[in-house]
């Protein structure tokens, strides 16, 4: 445990809808549990997830023009960090714009900053040029990657040494959830942002159609919001699956819907460390996932807690959906092993990893 209520600021775009944003909220509980004074700073005004600590919402006042607003937010953020005497910042934002991050270096000046990397697509967080990355971030900069694959790519592509892997922890689950429905048809579930460029939901729809499990009485539920909701609805209609696929809105706490699914599915082009897999397994629900970079291969052991298939392979995914639906022995084995397969992601274990890193950060900053 921290020996004093030292101050940590978590800077995030929002606390709504996205997996990275949910991680920021979860981290606020971890740091509070460890005895730190937590300040959650949101750039935009979107708050869905429960959090712990003091919230500073930079997005409440949105009266200026775009450039003035962004500059005003950065100045207010710098002033807040100074006024609150915060010495360590956890930066949870995407950071694709080089010149914007030059400005944020000024905002964070004289503070220890730990930059989170949530995706294997590193250009969301760093300049494509290794030279520009090193100009922007000193060799002493601390990065935390949410998967081993991201950390390895970071070291190989950019040559940064100070990259540590800390997995996302199992979220705090409600003590009570609604009982299983006895009248509803069985269903498999996708939940996440409806963005085909990342989540590749069309692949899921094609595999579901090819598998034929809808003809065996199994529905597909797709839960979430995003820019491709209308396009996905249109593709469902094109495949003549309207009777078998249900689009559901985003839910802040989707745990009951997850728990009642037969299994969940992930079909992304790329990921980081998918919270949808972690949450499914934590609720005892097996997962069928494509082997995208990164995360699934560090979570799924085929035949033990789900099935891992090659990415972008409709037939392989369709076969996996069919296999987990019809092979009762396999399904029961995966269901039995789901929760224990992620015991290493317990709150205590991940809290310990973070506390060790933070204590080191304070020592070096002092």
Short mmCIF file of C-alpha atoms in Angstrom, two decimals:
data_model
loop_
_atom_site.label_atom_id
_atom_site.label_comp_id
_atom_site.label_asym_id
_atom_site.label_seq_id
_atom_site.Cartn_x
_atom_site.Cartn_y
_atom_site.Cartn_z
CA UNK A 1 0.00 0.00 0.00
CA UNK A 2 1.11 3.58 -0.57
CA UNK A 3 2.58 5.06 2.59
CA UNK A 4 1.02 8.50 2.01
CA UNK A 5 -1.94 9.86 0.07
CA UNK A 6 0.21 10.91 -2.89
CA UNK A 7 -1.59 12.43 -5.84
CA UNK A 8 -2.21 10.78 -9.22
CA UNK A 9 -4.01 12.33 -12.18
CA UNK A 10 -5.55 10.08 -14.85
CA UNK A 11 -6.05 12.06 -18.05
CA UNK A 12 -8.56 10.48 -20.46
CA UNK A 13 -10.65 11.66 -23.41
CA UNK A 14 -13.92 10.54 -21.80
CA UNK A 15 -15.33 8.06 -19.30
CA UNK A 16 -17.85 6.61 -21.75
CA UNK A 17 -18.44 3.69 -24.12
CA UNK A 18 -14.88 2.67 -25.07
CA UNK A 19 -12.74 -0.09 -23.61
CA UNK A 20 -9.81 2.24 -22.92
CA UNK A 21 -12.17 4.62 -21.14
CA UNK A 22 -13.48 1.77 -19.00
CA UNK A 23 -9.87 0.94 -18.11
CA UNK A 24 -9.35 4.54 -16.93
CA UNK A 25 -12.38 4.21 -14.66
CA UNK A 26 -11.11 0.87 -13.33
CA UNK A 27 -7.69 2.37 -12.65
CA UNK A 28 -9.28 5.06 -10.50
CA UNK A 29 -10.60 2.30 -8.19
CA UNK A 30 -7.24 0.51 -8.18
CA UNK A 31 -5.31 3.65 -7.19
CA UNK A 32 -7.86 4.62 -4.53
CA UNK A 33 -7.64 1.09 -3.12
CA UNK A 34 -3.86 1.51 -2.95
CA UNK A 35 -4.18 4.70 -0.91
CA UNK A 36 -3.44 7.33 -3.54
CA UNK A 37 -5.41 10.54 -3.97
CA UNK A 38 -6.95 10.14 -7.42
CA UNK A 39 -7.87 12.94 -9.82
CA UNK A 40 -9.73 11.91 -12.98
CA UNK A 41 -9.46 14.51 -15.74
CA UNK A 42 -11.71 14.14 -18.80
CA UNK A 43 -11.05 16.16 -21.95
CA UNK A 44 -14.62 15.84 -23.24
CA UNK A 45 -17.94 15.85 -21.42
CA UNK A 46 -19.03 12.19 -21.59
CA UNK A 47 -19.30 10.35 -18.27
CA UNK A 48 -20.93 6.91 -18.24
CA UNK A 49 -18.69 4.72 -16.12
CA UNK A 50 -18.51 4.71 -12.34
CA UNK A 51 -15.20 6.05 -11.01
CA UNK A 52 -13.40 6.80 -7.79
CA UNK A 53 -11.72 10.05 -6.82
CA UNK A 54 -12.15 13.68 -7.79
CA UNK A 55 -13.45 14.44 -11.30
CA UNK A 56 -12.28 17.48 -13.26
CA UNK A 57 -14.37 17.63 -16.46
CA UNK A 58 -12.73 19.92 -19.01
CA UNK A 59 -15.56 19.37 -21.47
CA UNK A 60 -18.33 21.10 -19.53
CA UNK A 61 -17.62 24.52 -21.01
CA UNK A 62 -17.75 24.25 -24.84
CA UNK A 63 -18.39 27.84 -25.95
CA UNK A 64 -15.19 28.72 -27.83
CA UNK A 65 -14.24 27.80 -31.40
CA UNK A 66 -12.49 24.49 -31.94
CA UNK A 67 -8.88 25.69 -31.74
CA UNK A 68 -9.54 28.12 -28.89
CA UNK A 69 -11.40 25.41 -27.00
CA UNK A 70 -8.55 22.93 -27.33
CA UNK A 71 -5.99 25.52 -26.25
CA UNK A 72 -8.16 26.61 -23.34
CA UNK A 73 -8.55 23.02 -22.15
CA UNK A 74 -4.81 22.42 -22.20
CA UNK A 75 -4.12 25.62 -20.24
CA UNK A 76 -6.81 24.75 -17.70
CA UNK A 77 -5.35 21.27 -17.38
CA UNK A 78 -1.87 22.66 -16.73
CA UNK A 79 -3.24 25.06 -14.13
CA UNK A 80 -5.17 22.24 -12.44
CA UNK A 81 -2.08 20.03 -12.21
CA UNK A 82 -0.18 22.94 -10.67
CA UNK A 83 -2.93 23.93 -8.23
CA UNK A 84 -3.44 20.34 -7.05
CA UNK A 85 0.35 19.76 -6.85
CA UNK A 86 0.10 16.53 -8.83
CA UNK A 87 3.47 15.01 -9.60
CA UNK A 88 2.49 11.85 -11.54
CA UNK A 89 0.15 11.79 -14.54
CA UNK A 90 -1.29 8.66 -16.16
CA UNK A 91 -2.02 9.66 -19.77
CA UNK A 92 -4.81 7.45 -21.13
CA UNK A 93 -5.47 9.45 -24.35
CA UNK A 94 -4.80 8.50 -27.94
CA UNK A 95 -1.88 10.66 -29.11
CA UNK A 96 -1.62 10.63 -32.94
CA UNK A 97 -0.82 14.32 -33.52
CA UNK A 98 2.88 15.22 -33.11
CA UNK A 99 2.43 18.98 -32.63
CA UNK A 100 -0.43 18.56 -30.21
CA UNK A 101 1.80 16.33 -28.09
CA UNK A 102 4.59 18.90 -28.19
CA UNK A 103 2.07 21.23 -26.54
CA UNK A 104 1.12 18.54 -24.01
CA UNK A 105 4.80 18.15 -23.12
CA UNK A 106 4.61 21.77 -21.99
CA UNK A 107 1.38 21.01 -20.06
CA UNK A 108 3.05 18.09 -18.25
CA UNK A 109 6.38 19.81 -17.67
CA UNK A 110 8.11 18.97 -14.36
CA UNK A 111 5.85 15.98 -13.79
CA UNK A 112 6.41 12.28 -14.15
CA UNK A 113 4.17 10.98 -16.94
CA UNK A 114 3.23 7.36 -17.59
CA UNK A 115 1.80 6.88 -21.07
CA UNK A 116 -0.66 4.03 -21.63
CA UNK A 117 -0.66 2.04 -24.89
CA UNK A 118 -4.06 0.38 -25.43
CA UNK A 119 -3.72 -0.82 -29.02
CA UNK A 120 -1.35 -2.77 -31.24
CA UNK A 121 -1.89 0.02 -33.78
CA UNK A 122 0.86 2.15 -32.30
CA UNK A 123 0.28 5.09 -34.65
CA UNK A 124 -2.73 5.87 -32.45
CA UNK A 125 -0.24 6.73 -29.70
CA UNK A 126 3.10 7.63 -31.30
CA UNK A 127 4.40 9.29 -34.47
CA UNK A 128 5.09 6.79 -37.25
CA UNK A 129 8.67 8.06 -37.36
CA UNK A 130 10.91 6.65 -34.61
CA UNK A 131 13.01 9.84 -34.84
CA UNK A 132 9.97 12.04 -34.13
CA UNK A 133 8.93 9.70 -31.31
CA UNK A 134 12.32 10.11 -29.65
CA UNK A 135 12.18 13.87 -30.13
CA UNK A 136 8.79 13.88 -28.44
CA UNK A 137 9.47 11.43 -25.63
CA UNK A 138 12.73 11.26 -23.73
CA UNK A 139 14.42 7.91 -23.15
CA UNK A 140 13.37 8.21 -19.51
CA UNK A 141 9.69 8.29 -20.44
CA UNK A 142 7.70 5.42 -18.93
CA UNK A 143 5.25 3.54 -21.14
CA UNK A 144 2.77 0.92 -19.97
CA UNK A 145 1.46 -1.51 -22.59
CA UNK A 146 -1.65 -3.55 -21.92
CA UNK A 147 -0.26 -6.63 -23.70
CA UNK A 148 3.13 -8.27 -24.15
CA UNK A 149 2.79 -8.05 -27.94
CA UNK A 150 2.34 -4.26 -27.77
CA UNK A 151 5.35 -3.90 -25.47
CA UNK A 152 7.52 -6.00 -27.77
CA UNK A 153 6.49 -4.06 -30.86
CA UNK A 154 7.16 -0.80 -29.02
CA UNK A 155 10.69 -1.89 -28.17
CA UNK A 156 11.40 -3.31 -31.63
CA UNK A 157 9.94 -0.47 -33.74
CA UNK A 158 10.92 2.53 -31.62
CA UNK A 159 13.79 1.31 -29.47
CA UNK A 160 12.31 2.54 -26.18
CA UNK A 161 13.50 0.50 -23.20
CA UNK A 162 11.16 1.79 -20.50
CA UNK A 163 8.10 -0.20 -21.59
CA UNK A 164 6.32 -2.36 -19.02
CA UNK A 165 3.37 -4.68 -19.56
CA UNK A 166 0.54 -4.34 -17.05
CA UNK A 167 -2.62 -6.16 -18.03
CA UNK A 168 -6.09 -4.73 -17.55
CA UNK A 169 -7.63 -6.12 -14.39
CA UNK A 170 -10.89 -7.99 -14.03
CA UNK A 171 -13.51 -5.27 -13.48
CA UNK A 172 -15.57 -5.16 -10.32
CA UNK A 173 -18.69 -7.16 -11.09
CA UNK A 174 -22.07 -6.62 -9.44
CA UNK A 175 -22.83 -8.98 -6.58
CA UNK A 176 -26.27 -9.76 -8.00
CA UNK A 177 -27.43 -10.00 -11.57
CA UNK A 178 -30.78 -10.91 -13.07
CA UNK A 179 -31.49 -14.60 -13.31
CA UNK A 180 -31.18 -16.46 -16.60
CA UNK A 181 -34.19 -16.14 -18.86
CA UNK A 182 -36.10 -19.40 -19.28
CA UNK A 183 -38.18 -18.27 -22.26
CA UNK A 184 -35.63 -16.47 -24.42
CA UNK A 185 -33.86 -18.33 -27.20
CA UNK A 186 -30.14 -19.04 -26.67
CA UNK A 187 -27.85 -16.41 -28.16
CA UNK A 188 -24.23 -15.58 -28.81
CA UNK A 189 -23.06 -12.03 -28.21
CA UNK A 190 -20.80 -9.37 -29.64
CA UNK A 191 -20.41 -6.24 -27.52
CA UNK A 192 -18.26 -3.25 -28.29
CA UNK A 193 -18.06 -0.16 -30.47
CA UNK A 194 -19.81 -0.54 -33.82
CA UNK A 195 -16.85 0.45 -35.97
CA UNK A 196 -16.11 -1.96 -38.82
CA UNK A 197 -12.67 -0.47 -39.46
CA UNK A 198 -11.63 -1.85 -36.06
CA UNK A 199 -14.16 -4.47 -34.95
CA UNK A 200 -14.85 -6.08 -38.38
CA UNK A 201 -18.44 -6.92 -37.51
CA UNK A 202 -19.15 -7.83 -41.14
CA UNK A 203 -16.86 -10.84 -40.68
CA UNK A 204 -18.96 -11.93 -37.70
CA UNK A 205 -22.19 -11.60 -39.68
CA UNK A 206 -20.79 -13.59 -42.60
CA UNK A 207 -19.50 -16.36 -40.33
CA UNK A 208 -22.76 -16.48 -38.36
CA UNK A 209 -24.67 -16.84 -41.62
CA UNK A 210 -22.30 -19.53 -42.93
CA UNK A 211 -22.31 -21.48 -39.67
CA UNK A 212 -26.03 -22.14 -39.83
CA UNK A 213 -26.39 -22.02 -36.04
CA UNK A 214 -29.29 -19.61 -36.46
CA UNK A 215 -31.13 -22.50 -38.08
CA UNK A 216 -30.44 -24.47 -34.90
CA UNK A 217 -32.28 -21.84 -32.84
CA UNK A 218 -29.31 -19.70 -31.75
CA UNK A 219 -29.57 -15.91 -32.17
CA UNK A 220 -26.82 -13.34 -32.49
CA UNK A 221 -27.00 -10.19 -30.36
CA UNK A 222 -24.83 -7.20 -31.23
CA UNK A 223 -24.65 -4.68 -28.38
CA UNK A 224 -23.11 -1.26 -28.75
CA UNK A 225 -23.19 2.08 -30.53
CA UNK A 226 -20.90 3.60 -33.11
CA UNK A 227 -20.52 5.13 -36.56
CA UNK A 228 -21.40 1.95 -38.51
CA UNK A 229 -24.67 1.06 -36.82
CA UNK A 230 -26.77 1.87 -39.90
CA UNK A 231 -24.35 0.09 -42.25
CA UNK A 232 -24.36 -3.00 -40.04
CA UNK A 233 -28.16 -2.99 -39.94
CA UNK A 234 -28.19 -2.78 -43.72
CA UNK A 235 -25.76 -5.71 -44.03
CA UNK A 236 -27.92 -7.80 -41.69
CA UNK A 237 -30.84 -7.13 -44.04
CA UNK A 238 -28.71 -7.92 -47.09
CA UNK A 239 -27.79 -11.32 -45.62
CA UNK A 240 -31.47 -11.89 -44.77
CA UNK A 241 -30.64 -12.32 -41.09
CA UNK A 242 -33.16 -9.82 -39.65
CA UNK A 243 -35.02 -12.61 -37.89
CA UNK A 244 -31.87 -13.93 -36.22
CA UNK A 245 -29.75 -10.88 -35.36
CA UNK A 246 -30.70 -8.26 -32.77
CA UNK A 247 -28.98 -4.88 -32.52
CA UNK A 248 -28.96 -3.64 -28.92
CA UNK A 249 -27.91 -0.19 -27.66
CA UNK A 250 -24.78 0.32 -25.58
CA UNK A 251 -25.24 -0.49 -21.90
CA UNK A 252 -23.09 1.03 -19.20
CA UNK A 253 -23.15 -2.23 -17.21
CA UNK A 254 -23.81 -5.05 -19.71
CA UNK A 255 -22.89 -7.87 -17.32
CA UNK A 256 -26.32 -9.51 -17.16
CA UNK A 257 -26.55 -9.67 -20.96
CA UNK A 258 -23.02 -11.12 -21.14
CA UNK A 259 -23.67 -13.70 -18.44
CA UNK A 260 -26.77 -15.03 -20.19
CA UNK A 261 -24.98 -15.47 -23.54
CA UNK A 262 -23.95 -18.96 -24.57
CA UNK A 263 -20.61 -17.51 -25.60
CA UNK A 264 -19.25 -14.19 -26.89
CA UNK A 265 -17.37 -13.41 -30.10
CA UNK A 266 -14.56 -11.03 -31.05
CA UNK A 267 -13.64 -10.43 -34.72
CA UNK A 268 -11.42 -7.31 -34.65
CA UNK A 269 -8.81 -6.33 -37.21
CA UNK A 270 -6.61 -5.30 -34.25
CA UNK A 271 -6.95 -4.84 -30.51
CA UNK A 272 -4.90 -4.12 -27.41
CA UNK A 273 -6.06 -6.25 -24.52
CA UNK A 274 -9.79 -6.68 -25.18
CA UNK A 275 -11.92 -6.00 -22.12
CA UNK A 276 -14.80 -7.83 -23.82
CA UNK A 277 -12.82 -11.09 -23.50
CA UNK A 278 -11.80 -10.34 -19.90
CA UNK A 279 -15.37 -9.50 -18.87
CA UNK A 280 -16.80 -12.57 -20.61
CA UNK A 281 -14.37 -14.98 -18.96
CA UNK A 282 -14.82 -13.28 -15.58
CA UNK A 283 -18.54 -14.07 -15.86
CA UNK A 284 -17.87 -17.70 -16.78
CA UNK A 285 -18.73 -17.23 -20.46
CA UNK A 286 -16.45 -18.82 -23.11
CA UNK A 287 -15.18 -16.77 -26.04
CA UNK A 288 -14.65 -17.43 -29.75
CA UNK A 289 -12.04 -14.94 -30.97
CA UNK A 290 -9.95 -14.27 -34.04
CA UNK A 291 -6.21 -14.27 -33.44
CA UNK A 292 -5.73 -10.57 -34.06
CA UNK A 293 -2.86 -8.50 -32.72
CA UNK A 294 -2.95 -8.12 -29.85
CA UNK A 295 -4.53 -9.63 -26.75
CA UNK A 296 -6.59 -12.71 -27.69
CA UNK A 297 -3.61 -15.05 -27.83
CA UNK A 298 -2.64 -13.89 -24.30
CA UNK A 299 -6.14 -14.66 -23.01
CA UNK A 300 -7.65 -17.56 -24.97
CA UNK A 301 -6.40 -21.14 -24.73
CA UNK A 302 -8.25 -23.00 -27.46
CA UNK A 303 -10.33 -25.83 -26.11
CA UNK A 304 -9.87 -24.65 -22.52
CA UNK A 305 -11.77 -21.36 -22.23
CA UNK A 306 -12.86 -20.78 -25.81
CA UNK A 307 -11.64 -21.12 -29.38
CA UNK A 308 -8.99 -19.03 -31.15
CA UNK A 309 -9.11 -18.96 -34.96
CA UNK A 310 -7.01 -17.32 -37.71
CA UNK A 311 -8.13 -13.79 -38.47
CA UNK A 312 -10.06 -12.84 -41.62
CA UNK A 313 -11.04 -16.46 -42.24
CA UNK A 314 -14.81 -16.71 -42.54
CA UNK A 315 -14.89 -20.50 -42.81
CA UNK A 316 -12.66 -21.03 -39.75
CA UNK A 317 -14.78 -18.68 -37.69
CA UNK A 318 -18.02 -20.31 -38.87
CA UNK A 319 -16.61 -23.74 -37.96
CA UNK A 320 -15.66 -22.47 -34.48
CA UNK A 321 -19.15 -21.05 -33.87
CA UNK A 322 -20.62 -24.38 -34.89
CA UNK A 323 -18.16 -26.40 -32.81
CA UNK A 324 -18.71 -24.49 -29.58
CA UNK A 325 -22.46 -24.56 -30.14
CA UNK A 326 -22.79 -28.31 -30.84
CA UNK A 327 -19.87 -29.96 -28.99
CA UNK A 328 -21.32 -30.18 -25.49
CA UNK A 329 -18.20 -31.64 -23.86
CA UNK A 330 -16.01 -28.89 -25.31
CA UNK A 331 -18.48 -26.20 -24.30
CA UNK A 332 -18.78 -27.43 -20.70
CA UNK A 333 -14.99 -27.65 -20.38
CA UNK A 334 -14.56 -24.08 -21.65
CA UNK A 335 -17.31 -22.81 -19.36
CA UNK A 336 -15.79 -24.60 -16.36
CA UNK A 337 -12.35 -23.11 -16.99
CA UNK A 338 -13.39 -19.58 -18.00
CA UNK A 339 -13.11 -17.80 -14.66
CA UNK A 340 -10.00 -19.53 -13.37
CA UNK A 341 -8.19 -18.89 -16.68
CA UNK A 342 -7.90 -15.20 -15.79
CA UNK A 343 -7.14 -15.42 -12.08
CA UNK A 344 -3.81 -13.71 -12.82
CA UNK A 345 -5.82 -10.59 -13.71
CA UNK A 346 -7.25 -10.24 -10.21
CA UNK A 347 -7.51 -6.78 -8.69
CA UNK A 348 -4.84 -7.62 -6.09
CA UNK A 349 -2.37 -8.86 -8.70
CA UNK A 350 -2.76 -5.92 -11.10
CA UNK A 351 -2.84 -3.45 -8.19
CA UNK A 352 0.50 -4.79 -7.02
CA UNK A 353 2.03 -4.29 -10.48
CA UNK A 354 0.81 -0.70 -10.62
CA UNK A 355 1.87 0.10 -7.08
CA UNK A 356 5.41 -1.12 -7.74
CA UNK A 357 5.64 1.05 -10.86
CA UNK A 358 4.16 4.10 -9.14
CA UNK A 359 6.44 3.85 -6.13
CA UNK A 360 9.40 3.74 -8.49
CA UNK A 361 8.02 6.72 -10.41
CA UNK A 362 7.68 8.81 -7.24
CA UNK A 363 11.20 7.87 -6.10
CA UNK A 364 12.71 8.87 -9.45
CA UNK A 365 10.66 12.04 -9.63
CA UNK A 366 11.82 13.06 -6.15
#
